PDB file of C-alpha atoms in Angstrom:
ATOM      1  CA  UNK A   1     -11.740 -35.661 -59.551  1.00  0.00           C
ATOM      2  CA  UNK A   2     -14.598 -37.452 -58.031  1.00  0.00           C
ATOM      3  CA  UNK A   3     -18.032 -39.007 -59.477  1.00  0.00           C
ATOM      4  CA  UNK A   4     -21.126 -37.712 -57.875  1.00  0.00           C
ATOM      5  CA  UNK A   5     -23.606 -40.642 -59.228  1.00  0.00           C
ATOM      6  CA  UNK A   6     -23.486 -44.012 -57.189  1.00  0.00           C
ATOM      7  CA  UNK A   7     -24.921 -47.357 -57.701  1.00  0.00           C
ATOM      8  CA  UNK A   8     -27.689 -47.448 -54.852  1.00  0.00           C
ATOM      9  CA  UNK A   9     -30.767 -45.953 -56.076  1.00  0.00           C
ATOM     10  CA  UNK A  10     -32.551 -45.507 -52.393  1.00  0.00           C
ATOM     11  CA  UNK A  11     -31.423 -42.197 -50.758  1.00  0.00           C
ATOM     12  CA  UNK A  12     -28.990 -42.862 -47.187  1.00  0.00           C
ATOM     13  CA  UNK A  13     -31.585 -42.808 -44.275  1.00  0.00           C
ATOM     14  CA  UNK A  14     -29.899 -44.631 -41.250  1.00  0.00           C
ATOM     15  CA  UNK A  15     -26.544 -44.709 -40.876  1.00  0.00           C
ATOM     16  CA  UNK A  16     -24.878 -47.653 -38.071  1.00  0.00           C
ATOM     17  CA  UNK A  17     -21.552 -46.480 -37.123  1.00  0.00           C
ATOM     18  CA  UNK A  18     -18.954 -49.316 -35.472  1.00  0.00           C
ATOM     19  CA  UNK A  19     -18.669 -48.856 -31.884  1.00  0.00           C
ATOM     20  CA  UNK A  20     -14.937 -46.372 -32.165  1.00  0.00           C
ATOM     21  CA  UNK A  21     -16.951 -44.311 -35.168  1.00  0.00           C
ATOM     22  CA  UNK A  22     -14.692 -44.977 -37.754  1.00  0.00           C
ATOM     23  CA  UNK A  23     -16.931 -47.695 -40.101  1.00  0.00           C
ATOM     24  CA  UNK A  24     -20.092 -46.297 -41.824  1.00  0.00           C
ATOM     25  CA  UNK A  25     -22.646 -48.826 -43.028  1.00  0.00           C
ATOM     26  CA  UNK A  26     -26.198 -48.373 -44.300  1.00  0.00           C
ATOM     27  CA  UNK A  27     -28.809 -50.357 -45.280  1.00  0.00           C
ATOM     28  CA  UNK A  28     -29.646 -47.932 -48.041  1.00  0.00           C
ATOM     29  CA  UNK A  29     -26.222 -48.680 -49.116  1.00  0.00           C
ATOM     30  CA  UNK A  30     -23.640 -45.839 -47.560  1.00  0.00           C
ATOM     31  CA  UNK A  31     -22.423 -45.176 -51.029  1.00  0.00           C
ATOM     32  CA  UNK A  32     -18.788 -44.892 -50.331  1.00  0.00           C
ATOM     33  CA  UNK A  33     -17.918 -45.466 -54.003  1.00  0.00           C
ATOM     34  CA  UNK A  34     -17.894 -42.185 -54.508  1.00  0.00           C
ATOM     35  CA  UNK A  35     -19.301 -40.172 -51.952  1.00  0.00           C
ATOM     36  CA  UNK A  36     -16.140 -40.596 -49.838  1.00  0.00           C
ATOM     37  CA  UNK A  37     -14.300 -39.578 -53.229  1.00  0.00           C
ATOM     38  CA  UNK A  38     -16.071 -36.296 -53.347  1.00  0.00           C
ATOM     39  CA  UNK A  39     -15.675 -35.437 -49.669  1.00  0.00           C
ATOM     40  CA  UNK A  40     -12.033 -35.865 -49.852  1.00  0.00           C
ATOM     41  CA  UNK A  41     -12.011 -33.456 -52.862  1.00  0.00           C
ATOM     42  CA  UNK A  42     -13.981 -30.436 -50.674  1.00  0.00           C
ATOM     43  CA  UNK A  43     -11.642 -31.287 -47.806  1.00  0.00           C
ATOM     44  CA  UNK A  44      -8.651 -30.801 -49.778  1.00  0.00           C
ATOM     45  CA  UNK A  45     -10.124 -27.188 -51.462  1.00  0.00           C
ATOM     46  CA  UNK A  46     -10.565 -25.764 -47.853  1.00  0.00           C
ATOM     47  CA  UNK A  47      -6.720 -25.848 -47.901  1.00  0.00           C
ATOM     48  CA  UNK A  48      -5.456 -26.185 -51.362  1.00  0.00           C
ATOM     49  CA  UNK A  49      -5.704 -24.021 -54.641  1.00  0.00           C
ATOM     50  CA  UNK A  50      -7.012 -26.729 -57.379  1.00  0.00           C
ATOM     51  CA  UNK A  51      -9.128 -27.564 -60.252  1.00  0.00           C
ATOM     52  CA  UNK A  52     -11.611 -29.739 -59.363  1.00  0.00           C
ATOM     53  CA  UNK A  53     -13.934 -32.016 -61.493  1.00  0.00           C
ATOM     54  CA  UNK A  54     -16.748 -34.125 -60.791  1.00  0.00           C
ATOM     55  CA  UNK A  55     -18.449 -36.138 -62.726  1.00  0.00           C
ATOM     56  CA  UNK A  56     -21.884 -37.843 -63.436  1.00  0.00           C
ATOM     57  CA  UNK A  57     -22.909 -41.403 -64.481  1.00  0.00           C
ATOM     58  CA  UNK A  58     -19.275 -43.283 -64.304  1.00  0.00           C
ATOM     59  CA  UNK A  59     -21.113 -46.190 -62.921  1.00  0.00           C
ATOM     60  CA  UNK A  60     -22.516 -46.558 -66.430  1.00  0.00           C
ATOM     61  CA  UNK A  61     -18.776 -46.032 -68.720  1.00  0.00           C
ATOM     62  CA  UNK A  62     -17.808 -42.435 -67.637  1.00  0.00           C
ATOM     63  CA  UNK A  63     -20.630 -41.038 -69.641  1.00  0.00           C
ATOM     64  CA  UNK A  64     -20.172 -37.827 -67.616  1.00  0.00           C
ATOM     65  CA  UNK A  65     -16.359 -37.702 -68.259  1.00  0.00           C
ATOM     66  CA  UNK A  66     -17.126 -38.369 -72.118  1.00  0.00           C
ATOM     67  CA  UNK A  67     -19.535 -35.009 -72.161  1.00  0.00           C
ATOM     68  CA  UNK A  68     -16.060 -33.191 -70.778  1.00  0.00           C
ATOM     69  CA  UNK A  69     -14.333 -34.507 -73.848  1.00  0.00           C
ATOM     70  CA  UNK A  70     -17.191 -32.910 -76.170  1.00  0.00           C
ATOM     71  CA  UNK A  71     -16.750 -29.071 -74.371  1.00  0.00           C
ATOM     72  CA  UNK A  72     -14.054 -27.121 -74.671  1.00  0.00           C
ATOM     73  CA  UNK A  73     -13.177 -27.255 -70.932  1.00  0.00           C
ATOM     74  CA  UNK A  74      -9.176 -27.508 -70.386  1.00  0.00           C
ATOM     75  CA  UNK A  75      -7.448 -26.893 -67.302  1.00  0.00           C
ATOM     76  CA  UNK A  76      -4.190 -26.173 -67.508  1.00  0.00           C
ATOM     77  CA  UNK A  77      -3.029 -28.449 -64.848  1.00  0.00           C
ATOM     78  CA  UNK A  78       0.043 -30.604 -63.617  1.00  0.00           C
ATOM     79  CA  UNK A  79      -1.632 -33.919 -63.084  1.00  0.00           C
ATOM     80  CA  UNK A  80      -5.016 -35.795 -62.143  1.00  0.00           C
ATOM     81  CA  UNK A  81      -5.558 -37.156 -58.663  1.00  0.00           C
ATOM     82  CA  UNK A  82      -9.073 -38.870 -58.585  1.00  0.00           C
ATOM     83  CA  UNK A  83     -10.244 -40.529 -55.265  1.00  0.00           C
ATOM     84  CA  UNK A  84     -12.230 -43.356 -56.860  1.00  0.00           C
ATOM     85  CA  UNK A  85     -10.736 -46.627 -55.497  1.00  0.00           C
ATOM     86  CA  UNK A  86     -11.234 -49.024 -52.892  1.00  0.00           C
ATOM     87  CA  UNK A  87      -9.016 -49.545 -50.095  1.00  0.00           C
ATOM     88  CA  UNK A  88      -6.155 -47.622 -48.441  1.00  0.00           C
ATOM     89  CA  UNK A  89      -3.157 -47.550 -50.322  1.00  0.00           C
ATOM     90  CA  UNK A  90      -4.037 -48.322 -54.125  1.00  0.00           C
ATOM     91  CA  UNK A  91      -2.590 -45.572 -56.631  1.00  0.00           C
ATOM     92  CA  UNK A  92      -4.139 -46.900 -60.466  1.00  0.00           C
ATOM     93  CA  UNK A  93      -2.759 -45.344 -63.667  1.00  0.00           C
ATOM     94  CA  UNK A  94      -4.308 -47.509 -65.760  1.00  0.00           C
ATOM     95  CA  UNK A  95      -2.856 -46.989 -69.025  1.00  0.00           C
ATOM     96  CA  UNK A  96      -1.098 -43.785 -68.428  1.00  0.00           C
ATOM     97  CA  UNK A  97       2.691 -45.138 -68.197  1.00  0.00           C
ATOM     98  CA  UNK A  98       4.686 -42.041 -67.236  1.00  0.00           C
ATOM     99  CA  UNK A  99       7.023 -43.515 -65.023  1.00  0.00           C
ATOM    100  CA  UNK A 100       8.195 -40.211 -63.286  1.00  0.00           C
ATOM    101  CA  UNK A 101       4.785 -39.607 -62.073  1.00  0.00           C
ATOM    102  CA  UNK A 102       4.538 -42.800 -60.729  1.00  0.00           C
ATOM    103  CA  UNK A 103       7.350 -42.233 -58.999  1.00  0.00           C
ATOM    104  CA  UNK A 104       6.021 -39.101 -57.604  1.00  0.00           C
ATOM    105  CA  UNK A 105       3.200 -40.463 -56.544  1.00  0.00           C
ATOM    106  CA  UNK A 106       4.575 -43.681 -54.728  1.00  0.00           C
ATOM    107  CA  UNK A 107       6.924 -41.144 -52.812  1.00  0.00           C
ATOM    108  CA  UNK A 108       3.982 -40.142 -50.910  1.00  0.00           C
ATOM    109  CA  UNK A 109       3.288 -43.831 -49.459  1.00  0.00           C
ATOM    110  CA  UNK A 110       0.629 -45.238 -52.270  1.00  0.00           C
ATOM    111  CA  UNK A 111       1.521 -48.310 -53.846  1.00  0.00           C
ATOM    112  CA  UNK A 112       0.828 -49.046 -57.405  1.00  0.00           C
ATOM    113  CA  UNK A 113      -1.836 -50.817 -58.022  1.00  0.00           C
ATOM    114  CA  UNK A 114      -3.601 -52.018 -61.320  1.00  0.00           C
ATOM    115  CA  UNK A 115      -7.771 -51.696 -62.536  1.00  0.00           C
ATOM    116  CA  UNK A 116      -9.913 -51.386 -65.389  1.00  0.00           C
ATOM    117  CA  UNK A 117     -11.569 -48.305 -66.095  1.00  0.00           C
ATOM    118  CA  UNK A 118     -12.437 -44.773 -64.038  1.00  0.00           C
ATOM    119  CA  UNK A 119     -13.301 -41.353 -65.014  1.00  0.00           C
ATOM    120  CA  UNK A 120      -9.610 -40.724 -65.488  1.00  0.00           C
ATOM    121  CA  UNK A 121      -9.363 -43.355 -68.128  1.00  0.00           C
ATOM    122  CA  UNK A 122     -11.387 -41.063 -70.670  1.00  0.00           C
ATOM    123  CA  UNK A 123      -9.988 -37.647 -68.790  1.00  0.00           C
ATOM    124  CA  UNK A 124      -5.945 -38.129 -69.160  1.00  0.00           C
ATOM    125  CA  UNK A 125      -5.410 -39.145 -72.610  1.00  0.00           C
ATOM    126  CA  UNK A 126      -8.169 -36.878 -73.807  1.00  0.00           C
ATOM    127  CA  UNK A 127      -5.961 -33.685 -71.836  1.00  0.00           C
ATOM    128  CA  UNK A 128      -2.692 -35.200 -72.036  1.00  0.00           C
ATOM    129  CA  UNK A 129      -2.225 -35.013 -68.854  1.00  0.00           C
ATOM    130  CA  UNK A 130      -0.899 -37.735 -66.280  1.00  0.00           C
ATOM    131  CA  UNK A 131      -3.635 -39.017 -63.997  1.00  0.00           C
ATOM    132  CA  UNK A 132      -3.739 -41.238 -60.919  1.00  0.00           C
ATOM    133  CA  UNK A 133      -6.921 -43.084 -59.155  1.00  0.00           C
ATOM    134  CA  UNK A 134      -6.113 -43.242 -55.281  1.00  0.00           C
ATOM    135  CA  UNK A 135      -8.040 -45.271 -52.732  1.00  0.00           C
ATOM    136  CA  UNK A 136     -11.267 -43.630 -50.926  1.00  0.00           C
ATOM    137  CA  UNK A 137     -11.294 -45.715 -48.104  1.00  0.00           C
ATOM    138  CA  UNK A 138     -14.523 -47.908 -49.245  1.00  0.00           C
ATOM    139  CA  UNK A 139     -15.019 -51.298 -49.315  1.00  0.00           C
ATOM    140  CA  UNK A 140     -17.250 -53.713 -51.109  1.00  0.00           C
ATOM    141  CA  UNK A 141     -18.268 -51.293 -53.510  1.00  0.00           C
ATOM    142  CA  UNK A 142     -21.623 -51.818 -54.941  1.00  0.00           C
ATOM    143  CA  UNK A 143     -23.003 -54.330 -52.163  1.00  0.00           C
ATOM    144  CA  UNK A 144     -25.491 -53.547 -49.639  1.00  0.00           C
ATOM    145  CA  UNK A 145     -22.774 -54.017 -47.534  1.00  0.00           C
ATOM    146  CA  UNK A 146     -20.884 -51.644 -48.684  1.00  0.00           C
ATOM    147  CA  UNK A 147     -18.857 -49.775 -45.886  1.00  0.00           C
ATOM    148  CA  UNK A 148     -16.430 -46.630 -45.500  1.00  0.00           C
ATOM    149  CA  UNK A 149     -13.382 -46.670 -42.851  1.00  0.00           C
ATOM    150  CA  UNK A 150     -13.428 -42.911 -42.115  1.00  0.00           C
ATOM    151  CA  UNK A 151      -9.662 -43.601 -40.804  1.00  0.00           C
ATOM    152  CA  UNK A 152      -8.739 -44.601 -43.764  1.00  0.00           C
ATOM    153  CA  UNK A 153     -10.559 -41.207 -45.702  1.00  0.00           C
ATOM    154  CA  UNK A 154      -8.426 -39.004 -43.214  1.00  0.00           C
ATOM    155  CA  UNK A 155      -4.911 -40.419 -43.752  1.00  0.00           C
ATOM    156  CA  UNK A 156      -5.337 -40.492 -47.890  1.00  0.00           C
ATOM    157  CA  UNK A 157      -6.917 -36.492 -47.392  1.00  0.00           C
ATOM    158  CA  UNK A 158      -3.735 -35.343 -45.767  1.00  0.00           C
ATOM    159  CA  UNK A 159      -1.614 -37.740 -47.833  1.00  0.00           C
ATOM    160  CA  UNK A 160      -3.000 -36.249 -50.975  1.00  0.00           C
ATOM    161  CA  UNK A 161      -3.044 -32.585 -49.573  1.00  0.00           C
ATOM    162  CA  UNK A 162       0.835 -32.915 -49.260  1.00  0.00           C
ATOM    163  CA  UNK A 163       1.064 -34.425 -52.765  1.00  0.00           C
ATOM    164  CA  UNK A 164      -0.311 -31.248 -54.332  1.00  0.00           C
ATOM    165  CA  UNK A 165       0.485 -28.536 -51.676  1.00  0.00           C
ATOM    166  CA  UNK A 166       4.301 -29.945 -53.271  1.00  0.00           C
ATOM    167  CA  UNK A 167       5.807 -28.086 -55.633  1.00  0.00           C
ATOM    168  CA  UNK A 168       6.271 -29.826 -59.333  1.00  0.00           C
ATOM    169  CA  UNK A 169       6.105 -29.634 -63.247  1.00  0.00           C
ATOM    170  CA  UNK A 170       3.392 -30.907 -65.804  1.00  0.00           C
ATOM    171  CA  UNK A 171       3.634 -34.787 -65.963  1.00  0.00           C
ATOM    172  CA  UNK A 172       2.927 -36.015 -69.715  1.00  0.00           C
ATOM    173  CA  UNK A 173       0.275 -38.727 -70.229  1.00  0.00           C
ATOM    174  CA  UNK A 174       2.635 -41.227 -71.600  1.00  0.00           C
ATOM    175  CA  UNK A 175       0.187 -44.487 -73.282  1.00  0.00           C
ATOM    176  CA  UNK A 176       1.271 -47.716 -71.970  1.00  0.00           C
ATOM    177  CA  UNK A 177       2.992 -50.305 -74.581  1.00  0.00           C
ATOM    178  CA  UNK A 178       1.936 -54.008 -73.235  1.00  0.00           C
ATOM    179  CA  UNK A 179       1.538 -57.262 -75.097  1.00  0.00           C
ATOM    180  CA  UNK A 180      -0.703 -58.698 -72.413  1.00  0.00           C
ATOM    181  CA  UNK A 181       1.493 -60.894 -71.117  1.00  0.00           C
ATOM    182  CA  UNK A 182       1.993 -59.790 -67.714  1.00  0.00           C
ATOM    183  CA  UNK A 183      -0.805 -60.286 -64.871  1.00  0.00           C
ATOM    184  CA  UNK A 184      -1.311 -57.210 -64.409  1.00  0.00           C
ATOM    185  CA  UNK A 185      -2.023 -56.499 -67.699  1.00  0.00           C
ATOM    186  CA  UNK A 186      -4.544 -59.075 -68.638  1.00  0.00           C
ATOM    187  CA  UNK A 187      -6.789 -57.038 -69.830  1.00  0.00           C
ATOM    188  CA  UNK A 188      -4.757 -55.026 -71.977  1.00  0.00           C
ATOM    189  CA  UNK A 189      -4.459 -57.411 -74.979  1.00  0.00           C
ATOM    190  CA  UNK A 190      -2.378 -58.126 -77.550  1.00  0.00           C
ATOM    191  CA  UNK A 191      -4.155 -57.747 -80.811  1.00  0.00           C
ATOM    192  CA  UNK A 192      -5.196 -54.164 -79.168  1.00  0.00           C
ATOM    193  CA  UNK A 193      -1.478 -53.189 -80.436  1.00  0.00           C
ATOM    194  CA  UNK A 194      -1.443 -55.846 -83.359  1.00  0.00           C
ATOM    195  CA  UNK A 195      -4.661 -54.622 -85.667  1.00  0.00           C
ATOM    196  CA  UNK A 196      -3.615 -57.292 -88.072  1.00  0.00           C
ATOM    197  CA  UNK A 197      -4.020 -60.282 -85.405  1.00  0.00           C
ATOM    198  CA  UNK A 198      -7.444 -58.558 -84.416  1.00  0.00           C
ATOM    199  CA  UNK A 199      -8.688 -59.066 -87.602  1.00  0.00           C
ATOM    200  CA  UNK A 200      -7.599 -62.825 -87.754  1.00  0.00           C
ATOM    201  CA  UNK A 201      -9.115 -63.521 -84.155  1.00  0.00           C
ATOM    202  CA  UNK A 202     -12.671 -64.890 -83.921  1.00  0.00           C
ATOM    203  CA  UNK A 203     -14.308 -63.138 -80.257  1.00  0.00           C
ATOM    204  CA  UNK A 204     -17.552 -63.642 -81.257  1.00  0.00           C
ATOM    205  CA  UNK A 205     -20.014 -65.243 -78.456  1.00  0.00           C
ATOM    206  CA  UNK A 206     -23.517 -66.359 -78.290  1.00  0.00           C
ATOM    207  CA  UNK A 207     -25.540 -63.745 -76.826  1.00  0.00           C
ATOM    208  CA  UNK A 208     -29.336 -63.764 -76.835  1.00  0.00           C
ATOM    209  CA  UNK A 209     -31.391 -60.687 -76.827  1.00  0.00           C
ATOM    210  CA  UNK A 210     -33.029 -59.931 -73.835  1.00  0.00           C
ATOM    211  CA  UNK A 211     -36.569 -59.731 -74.929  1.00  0.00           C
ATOM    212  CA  UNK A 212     -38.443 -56.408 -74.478  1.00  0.00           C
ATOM    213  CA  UNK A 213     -41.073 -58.224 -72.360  1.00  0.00           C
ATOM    214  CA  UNK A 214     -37.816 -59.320 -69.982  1.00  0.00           C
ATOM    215  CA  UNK A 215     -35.966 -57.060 -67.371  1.00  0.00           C
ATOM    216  CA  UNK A 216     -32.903 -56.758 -65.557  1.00  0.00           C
ATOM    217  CA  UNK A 217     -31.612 -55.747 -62.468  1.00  0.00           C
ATOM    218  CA  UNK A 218     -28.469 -54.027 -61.011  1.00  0.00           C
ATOM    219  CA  UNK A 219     -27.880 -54.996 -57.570  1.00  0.00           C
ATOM    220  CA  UNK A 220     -31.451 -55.988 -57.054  1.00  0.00           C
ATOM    221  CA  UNK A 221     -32.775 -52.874 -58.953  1.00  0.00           C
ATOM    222  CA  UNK A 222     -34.699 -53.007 -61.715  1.00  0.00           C
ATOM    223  CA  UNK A 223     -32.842 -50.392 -64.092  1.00  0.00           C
ATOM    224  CA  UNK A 224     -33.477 -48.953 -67.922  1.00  0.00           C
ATOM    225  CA  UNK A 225     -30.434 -47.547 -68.871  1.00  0.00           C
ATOM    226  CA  UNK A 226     -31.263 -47.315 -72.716  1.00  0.00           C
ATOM    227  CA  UNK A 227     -29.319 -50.339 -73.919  1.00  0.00           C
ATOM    228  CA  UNK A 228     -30.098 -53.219 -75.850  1.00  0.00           C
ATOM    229  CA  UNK A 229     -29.104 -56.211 -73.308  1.00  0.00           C
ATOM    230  CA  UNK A 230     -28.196 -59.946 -74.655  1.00  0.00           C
ATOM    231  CA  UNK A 231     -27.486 -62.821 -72.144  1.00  0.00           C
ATOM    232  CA  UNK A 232     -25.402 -66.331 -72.348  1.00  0.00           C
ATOM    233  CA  UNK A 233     -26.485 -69.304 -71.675  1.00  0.00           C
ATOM    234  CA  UNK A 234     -24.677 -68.613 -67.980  1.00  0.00           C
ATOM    235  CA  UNK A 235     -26.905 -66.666 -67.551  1.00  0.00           C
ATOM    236  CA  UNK A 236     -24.633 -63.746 -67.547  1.00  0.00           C
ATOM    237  CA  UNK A 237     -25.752 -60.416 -68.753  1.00  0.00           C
ATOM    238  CA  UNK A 238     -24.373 -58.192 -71.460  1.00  0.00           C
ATOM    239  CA  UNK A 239     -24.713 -54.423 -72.400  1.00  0.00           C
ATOM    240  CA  UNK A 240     -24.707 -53.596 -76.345  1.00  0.00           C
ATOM    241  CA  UNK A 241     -23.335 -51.164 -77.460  1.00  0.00           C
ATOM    242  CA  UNK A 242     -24.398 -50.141 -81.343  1.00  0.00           C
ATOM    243  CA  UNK A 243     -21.749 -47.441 -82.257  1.00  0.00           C
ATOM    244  CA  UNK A 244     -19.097 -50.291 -81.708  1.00  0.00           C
ATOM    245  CA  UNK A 245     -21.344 -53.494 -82.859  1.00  0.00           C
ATOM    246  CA  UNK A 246     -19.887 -55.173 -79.708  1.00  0.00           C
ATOM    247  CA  UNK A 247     -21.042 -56.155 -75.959  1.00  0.00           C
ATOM    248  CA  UNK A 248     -20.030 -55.095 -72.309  1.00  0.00           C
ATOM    249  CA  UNK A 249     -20.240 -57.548 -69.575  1.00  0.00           C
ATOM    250  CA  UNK A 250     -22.659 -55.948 -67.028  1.00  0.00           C
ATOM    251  CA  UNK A 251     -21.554 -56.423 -63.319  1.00  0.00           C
ATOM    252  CA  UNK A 252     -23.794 -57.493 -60.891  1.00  0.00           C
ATOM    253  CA  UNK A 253     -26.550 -57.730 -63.425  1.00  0.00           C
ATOM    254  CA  UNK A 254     -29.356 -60.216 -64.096  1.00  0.00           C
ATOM    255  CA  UNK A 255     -32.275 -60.824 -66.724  1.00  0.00           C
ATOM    256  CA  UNK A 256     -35.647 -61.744 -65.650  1.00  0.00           C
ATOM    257  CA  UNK A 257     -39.098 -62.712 -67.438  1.00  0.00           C
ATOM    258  CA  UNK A 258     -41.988 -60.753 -66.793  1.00  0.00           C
ATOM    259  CA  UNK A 259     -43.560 -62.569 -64.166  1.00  0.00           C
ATOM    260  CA  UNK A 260     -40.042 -62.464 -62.244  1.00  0.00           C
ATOM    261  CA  UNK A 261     -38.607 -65.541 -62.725  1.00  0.00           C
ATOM    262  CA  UNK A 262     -34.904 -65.718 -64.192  1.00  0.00           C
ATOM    263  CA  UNK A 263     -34.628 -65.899 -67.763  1.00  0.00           C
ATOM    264  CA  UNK A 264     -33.644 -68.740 -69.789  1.00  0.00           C
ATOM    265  CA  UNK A 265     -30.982 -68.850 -72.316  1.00  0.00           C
ATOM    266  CA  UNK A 266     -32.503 -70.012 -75.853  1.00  0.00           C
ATOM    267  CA  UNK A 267     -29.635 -71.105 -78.301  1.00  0.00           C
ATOM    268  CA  UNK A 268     -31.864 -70.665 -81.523  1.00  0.00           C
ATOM    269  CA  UNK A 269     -32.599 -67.082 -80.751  1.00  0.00           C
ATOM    270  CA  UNK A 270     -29.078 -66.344 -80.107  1.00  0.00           C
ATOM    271  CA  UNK A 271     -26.528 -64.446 -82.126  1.00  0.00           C
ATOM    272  CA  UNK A 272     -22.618 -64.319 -82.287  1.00  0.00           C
ATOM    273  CA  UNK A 273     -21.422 -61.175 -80.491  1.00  0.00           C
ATOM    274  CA  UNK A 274     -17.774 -59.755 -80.248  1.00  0.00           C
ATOM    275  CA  UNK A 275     -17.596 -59.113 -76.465  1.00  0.00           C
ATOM    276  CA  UNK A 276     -14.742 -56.489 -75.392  1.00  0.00           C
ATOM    277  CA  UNK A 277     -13.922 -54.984 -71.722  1.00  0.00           C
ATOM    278  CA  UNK A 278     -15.187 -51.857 -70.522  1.00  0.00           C
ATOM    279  CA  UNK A 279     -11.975 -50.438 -71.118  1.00  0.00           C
ATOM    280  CA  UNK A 280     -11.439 -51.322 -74.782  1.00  0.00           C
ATOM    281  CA  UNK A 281     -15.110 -50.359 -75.054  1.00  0.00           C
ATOM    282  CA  UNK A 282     -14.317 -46.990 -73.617  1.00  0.00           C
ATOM    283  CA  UNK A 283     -10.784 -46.424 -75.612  1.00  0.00           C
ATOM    284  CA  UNK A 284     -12.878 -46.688 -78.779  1.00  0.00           C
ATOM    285  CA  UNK A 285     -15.332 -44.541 -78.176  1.00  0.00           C
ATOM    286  CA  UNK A 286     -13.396 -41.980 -76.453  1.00  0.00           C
TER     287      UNK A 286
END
């Protein structure tokens, strides 16, 4: 699995290359995160017999990966392998807990690592089916600055090559059972297992409506994705999301007036909000 949609909205023109070949940079943004994710995928096909799935829109909650849910598409498959992370040697289950498949996958060299939300996130539990997000050899996803270690892309293709030209049964998606008190759990909290305590707990914040006069901007870019936005009086900018009453931080994201100058908070047009991570956001809907 692999995303086809990326966060840079200007198409790649120039392309600076370190002096051995092996960094990529543009000033387009090189769109590592996940063009380097769907390379590896074709790479691996020229040798290997798979299923292969890419999706659109993750960048804005794995809307792609929900429209999958809603078809009757079902591989019969073994496991998930999406190359969707950062770095070198990250393998992220996210939720998915079956210990024998991490295991499996660890034997190859990756070492388990812990995130918030990909494609797979949506995919595994709605198949049943173990999944694992592998580094793509990117860095500084999402920046202008963004830049691919081609090195890095090579090792993980013939790392993951060996992983599925290797003979093995179906791995179960197993849920994870956490009470959020590890660190690498934060984000998986406790009143998500306890609905009672939920109920109890007050996670309301004071959002204000971005007015329709307003804009934002991802990354510099001004962007309408469809949703209501609501800001704090950080200045930090929210996604709403009506089927769930509750709002999404939005990375990288700011609010401006009309004439371009940042917007300002105003407490008596604000509102309490439950806020909830992208993940919980995503579990629910899914």
């Amino acid at each position: 699995m692999a995303h086809l949609d990326t966060v840079h909205h200007e198409p790649v023109r120039d392309i600076c290359r370190s002096g051995d070949g092996t960094i990529l940079m543009s000033p387009q943004g090189i769109g590592g995160d996940d063009r380097a994710g769907v390379y590896m995928a074709l790479r691996i096909l020229e040798q290997a017999r798979c299923h292969v799935l890419f999706c659109e829109d993750e960048e804005t909650g794995g809307q792609g990966a929900r429209k999958f849910t809603a078809s009757d598409l079902a591989p019969d498959v073994n496991y998930i392998v999406e190359m969707d992370r950062r770095g070198h040697d990250d393998a992220v289950f996210y939720r998915c807990d079956n210990r024998e498949f991490v295991d499996f996958v660890t034997e190859f060299g990756f070492q388990e690592a812990y995130g918030s939300f990909s494609d797979i996130s949506v995919i595994a539990p709605y198949l049943g089916i173990a999944a694992v997000n592998i580094s793509a050899g990117y860095y500084n996803e999402h920046r202008p600055h963004e830049h691919i270690n081609l090195a890095h892309v090579e090792h993980n293709i013939a790392r993951i090559l060996e992983m599925v030209m290797t003979p093995s049964g179906q791995f179960e998606y197993i849920e994870r059972e956490t009470y959020g008190f590890g660190t690498f759990d934060s984000q998986i909290r406790l009143w998500d297992h306890f609905p009672s305590v939920e109920s109890t707990r007050d996670d309301g914040k004071m959002l204000m409506p971005v007015p329709e006069t307003a804009y934002v901007e991802v990354n510099g870019r001004q962007v309408e994705n469809g949703l209501a936005h609501f800001m704090d009086k950080q200045g930090i900018v929210y996604d709403y999301l009506e089927e769930l009453d509750v709002a999404v931080r939005a990375n990288y994201t700011k609010a401006y007036e009309e004439d371009g100058t940042p917007l300002k908070f105003s407490k008596s047009a604000a509102t309490r909000i439950k806020v909830v991570s992208l993940e919980e956001a995503m579990a629910r809907l899914v």
